[in-house]
PDB file of C-alpha atoms in Angstrom:
ATOM      1  CA  ALA N 664     119.016 124.461 100.985  1.00 39.00           C
ATOM      2  CA  LYS N 665     121.768 122.128  99.851  1.00 40.00           C
ATOM      3  CA  MET N 666     119.271 119.304  99.202  1.00 43.00           C
ATOM      4  CA  ALA N 667     117.114 121.632  97.111  1.00 43.00           C
ATOM      5  CA  ALA N 668     120.148 122.611  95.035  1.00 45.00           C
ATOM      6  CA  GLY N 669     120.906 118.934  94.427  1.00 51.00           C
ATOM      7  CA  SER N 670     124.346 119.001  95.971  1.00 58.00           C
ATOM      8  CA  GLY N 671     123.763 117.371  99.360  1.00 62.00           C
ATOM      9  CA  PRO N 672     124.645 113.796 100.305  1.00 64.00           C
ATOM     10  CA  GLY N 673     120.983 112.781 100.108  1.00 74.00           C
ATOM     11  CA  ALA N 674     120.716 114.061  96.546  1.00 78.00           C
ATOM     12  CA  ARG N 675     123.869 112.199  95.513  1.00 76.00           C
ATOM     13  CA  GLU N 676     122.558 108.993  97.076  1.00 77.00           C
ATOM     14  CA  LEU N 677     119.224 109.451  95.346  1.00 80.00           C
ATOM     15  CA  PHE N 678     120.965 110.085  92.022  1.00 81.00           C
ATOM     16  CA  ALA N 679     123.192 107.025  92.475  1.00 77.00           C
ATOM     17  CA  GLU N 680     120.169 104.883  93.350  1.00 78.00           C
ATOM     18  CA  GLY N 681     118.331 106.130  90.264  1.00 82.00           C
ATOM     19  CA  LEU N 682     121.345 105.452  88.089  1.00 80.00           C
ATOM     20  CA  LEU N 683     121.659 101.921  89.428  1.00 79.00           C
ATOM     21  CA  GLN N 684     117.944 101.312  88.864  1.00 83.00           C
ATOM     22  CA  PHE N 685     118.377 102.587  85.305  1.00 83.00           C
ATOM     23  CA  LEU N 686     121.423 100.399  84.560  1.00 82.00           C
ATOM     24  CA  ARG N 687     120.157  97.123  86.005  1.00 83.00           C
ATOM     25  CA  PRO N 688     117.488  96.381  83.330  1.00 87.00           C
ATOM     26  CA  ALA N 689     119.867  97.368  80.527  1.00 85.00           C
ATOM     27  CA  VAL N 690     122.573  95.056  81.845  1.00 83.00           C
ATOM     28  CA  ARG N 691     120.094  92.199  82.234  1.00 85.00           C
ATOM     29  CA  GLN N 692     118.707  92.708  78.739  1.00 89.00           C
ATOM     30  CA  LEU N 693     122.182  92.818  77.242  1.00 86.00           C
ATOM     31  CA  ASP N 694     123.066  89.638  79.131  1.00 85.00           C
ATOM     32  CA  ARG N 695     119.985  87.893  77.703  1.00 89.00           C
ATOM     33  CA  HIS N 696     120.896  88.993  74.176  1.00 90.00           C
ATOM     34  CA  VAL N 697     124.478  87.805  74.533  1.00 87.00           C
ATOM     35  CA  HIS N 698     123.204  84.462  75.830  1.00 87.00           C
ATOM     36  CA  SER N 699     120.859  84.161  72.847  1.00 91.00           C
ATOM     37  CA  VAL N 700     123.642  84.942  70.376  1.00 90.00           C
ATOM     38  CA  ARG N 701     125.901  82.384  72.056  1.00 88.00           C
ATOM     39  CA  GLU N 702     123.197  79.723  71.658  1.00 91.00           C
ATOM     40  CA  SER N 703     122.886  80.636  67.975  1.00 91.00           C
ATOM     41  CA  GLN N 704     126.642  80.370  67.598  1.00 89.00           C
ATOM     42  CA  VAL N 705     126.597  76.858  69.068  1.00 89.00           C
ATOM     43  CA  GLU N 706     123.830  75.839  66.651  1.00 92.00           C
ATOM     44  CA  LEU N 707     125.757  77.328  63.732  1.00 90.00           C
ATOM     45  CA  ARG N 708     128.903  75.477  64.758  1.00 89.00           C
ATOM     46  CA  GLU N 709     126.954  72.203  64.928  1.00 91.00           C
ATOM     47  CA  HIS N 710     125.491  72.798  61.460  1.00 91.00           C
ATOM     48  CA  ILE N 711     128.945  73.559  60.059  1.00 89.00           C
ATOM     49  CA  ASP N 712     130.303  70.342  61.576  1.00 89.00           C
ATOM     50  CA  SER N 713     127.410  68.368  60.115  1.00 91.00           C
ATOM     51  CA  LEU N 714     127.860  69.902  56.678  1.00 88.00           C
ATOM     52  CA  ALA N 715     131.611  69.284  56.703  1.00 85.00           C
ATOM     53  CA  THR N 716     131.015  65.650  57.667  1.00 88.00           C
ATOM     54  CA  GLU N 717     128.426  65.283  54.917  1.00 88.00           C
ATOM     55  CA  LEU N 718     130.764  66.796  52.320  1.00 83.00           C
ATOM     56  CA  CYS N 719     133.501  64.381  53.327  1.00 81.00           C
ATOM     57  CA  ARG N 720     131.068  61.465  53.050  1.00 85.00           C
ATOM     58  CA  ILE N 721     129.874  62.624  49.620  1.00 81.00           C
ATOM     59  CA  ASN N 722     133.459  63.013  48.476  1.00 77.00           C
ATOM     60  CA  GLU N 723     134.271  59.456  49.566  1.00 79.00           C
ATOM     61  CA  ASP N 724     131.133  58.013  47.903  1.00 80.00           C
ATOM     62  CA  GLN N 725     131.617  59.737  44.548  1.00 76.00           C
ATOM     63  CA  LYS N 726     132.774  57.577  41.700  1.00 69.00           C
ATOM     64  CA  VAL N 727     133.908  60.668  39.854  1.00 68.00           C
ATOM     65  CA  ALA N 728     136.727  62.428  41.621  1.00 67.00           C
ATOM     66  CA  LEU N 729     135.389  65.715  42.963  1.00 71.00           C
ATOM     67  CA  ASP N 730     137.711  67.846  44.971  1.00 78.00           C
ATOM     68  CA  LEU N 731     135.590  69.015  47.875  1.00 77.00           C
ATOM     69  CA  ASP N 732     138.582  69.625  50.124  1.00 80.00           C
ATOM     70  CA  PRO N 733     138.618  73.397  49.495  1.00 86.00           C
ATOM     71  CA  TYR N 734     134.977  73.591  50.577  1.00 84.00           C
ATOM     72  CA  VAL N 735     135.617  71.502  53.647  1.00 83.00           C
ATOM     73  CA  LYS N 736     138.540  73.777  54.514  1.00 87.00           C
ATOM     74  CA  LYS N 737     136.321  76.846  54.091  1.00 89.00           C
ATOM     75  CA  LEU N 738     133.727  75.297  56.382  1.00 88.00           C
ATOM     76  CA  LEU N 739     136.342  74.460  58.994  1.00 87.00           C
ATOM     77  CA  ASN N 740     137.694  78.011  58.764  1.00 91.00           C
ATOM     78  CA  ALA N 741     134.167  79.365  59.264  1.00 90.00           C
ATOM     79  CA  ARG N 742     133.748  77.022  62.243  1.00 89.00           C
ATOM     80  CA  ARG N 743     136.984  78.319  63.747  1.00 91.00           C
ATOM     81  CA  ARG N 744     135.727  81.890  63.420  1.00 92.00           C
ATOM     82  CA  VAL N 745     132.394  80.948  65.001  1.00 90.00           C
ATOM     83  CA  VAL N 746     134.234  79.398  67.946  1.00 90.00           C
ATOM     84  CA  LEU N 747     136.361  82.549  68.268  1.00 92.00           C
ATOM     85  CA  VAL N 748     133.294  84.804  68.288  1.00 91.00           C
ATOM     86  CA  ASN N 749     131.633  82.499  70.814  1.00 88.00           C
ATOM     87  CA  ASN N 750     134.645  82.812  73.125  1.00 91.00           C
ATOM     88  CA  ILE N 751     134.508  86.600  72.841  1.00 92.00           C
ATOM     89  CA  LEU N 752     130.790  86.559  73.627  1.00 89.00           C
ATOM     90  CA  GLN N 753     131.367  84.258  76.581  1.00 90.00           C
ATOM     91  CA  ASN N 754     133.922  86.686  78.020  1.00 92.00           C
ATOM     92  CA  ALA N 755     131.565  89.622  77.451  1.00 89.00           C
ATOM     93  CA  GLN N 756     128.726  87.755  79.138  1.00 88.00           C
ATOM     94  CA  GLU N 757     130.900  86.987  82.145  1.00 90.00           C
ATOM     95  CA  ARG N 758     131.784  90.687  82.428  1.00 90.00           C
ATOM     96  CA  LEU N 759     128.083  91.548  82.216  1.00 86.00           C
ATOM     97  CA  ARG N 760     127.296  89.082  84.990  1.00 87.00           C
ATOM     98  CA  ARG N 761     129.973  90.648  87.190  1.00 89.00           C
ATOM     99  CA  LEU N 762     128.638  94.123  86.402  1.00 86.00           C
ATOM    100  CA  ASN N 763     125.089  93.025  87.223  1.00 83.00           C
ATOM    101  CA  HIS N 764     126.315  91.560  90.504  1.00 87.00           C
ATOM    102  CA  SER N 765     128.157  94.782  91.336  1.00 87.00           C
ATOM    103  CA  VAL N 766     125.083  96.879  90.546  1.00 83.00           C
ATOM    104  CA  ALA N 767     122.910  94.679  92.754  1.00 83.00           C
ATOM    105  CA  LYS N 768     125.464  94.785  95.560  1.00 87.00           C
ATOM    106  CA  GLU N 769     125.783  98.569  95.333  1.00 84.00           C
ATOM    107  CA  THR N 770     121.997  98.952  95.325  1.00 82.00           C
ATOM    108  CA  VAL N 771     121.720  96.942  98.536  1.00 85.00           C
ATOM    109  CA  ARG N 772     124.527  98.970 100.116  1.00 85.00           C
ATOM    110  CA  ARG N 773     122.952 102.283  99.149  1.00 81.00           C
ATOM    111  CA  ARG N 774     119.509 101.260 100.367  1.00 82.00           C
ATOM    112  CA  ALA N 775     120.999 100.261 103.695  1.00 85.00           C
ATOM    113  CA  MET N 776     122.746 103.636 103.931  1.00 82.00           C
ATOM    114  CA  LEU N 777     119.544 105.503 103.059  1.00 79.00           C
ATOM    115  CA  GLU N 778     117.520 103.532 105.601  1.00 82.00           C
ATOM    116  CA  ALA N 779     120.165 104.092 108.287  1.00 84.00           C
ATOM    117  CA  SER N 780     120.245 107.842 107.649  1.00 79.00           C
ATOM    118  CA  GLY N 781     116.475 108.215 107.198  1.00 65.00           C
TER     119      GLY N 781
END
């Protein structure tokens, strides 16, 4: 009667297993997206570095004095922000990996418990 009402230990285990099965794909997908964004951030940082280098070279080659320093500073500031965001994403991805590991570990534990009791 308790199992039918959804309050028995078997029902809780089944619910927990279902919840873990539901969370695992979402965590993996989020991890893939974070990884993709981090790769984009690295590419953006490389392009910013290249552009800053090119602006410095143009500034040195110009016969007419152009003050490109403010633009170079803006690029370097943008690069700094990209690096900061990348660090935040890296920390989030590490937390996602730990969560994914915990979900997998809990799934194995729960399956073992279900098999032992069934």
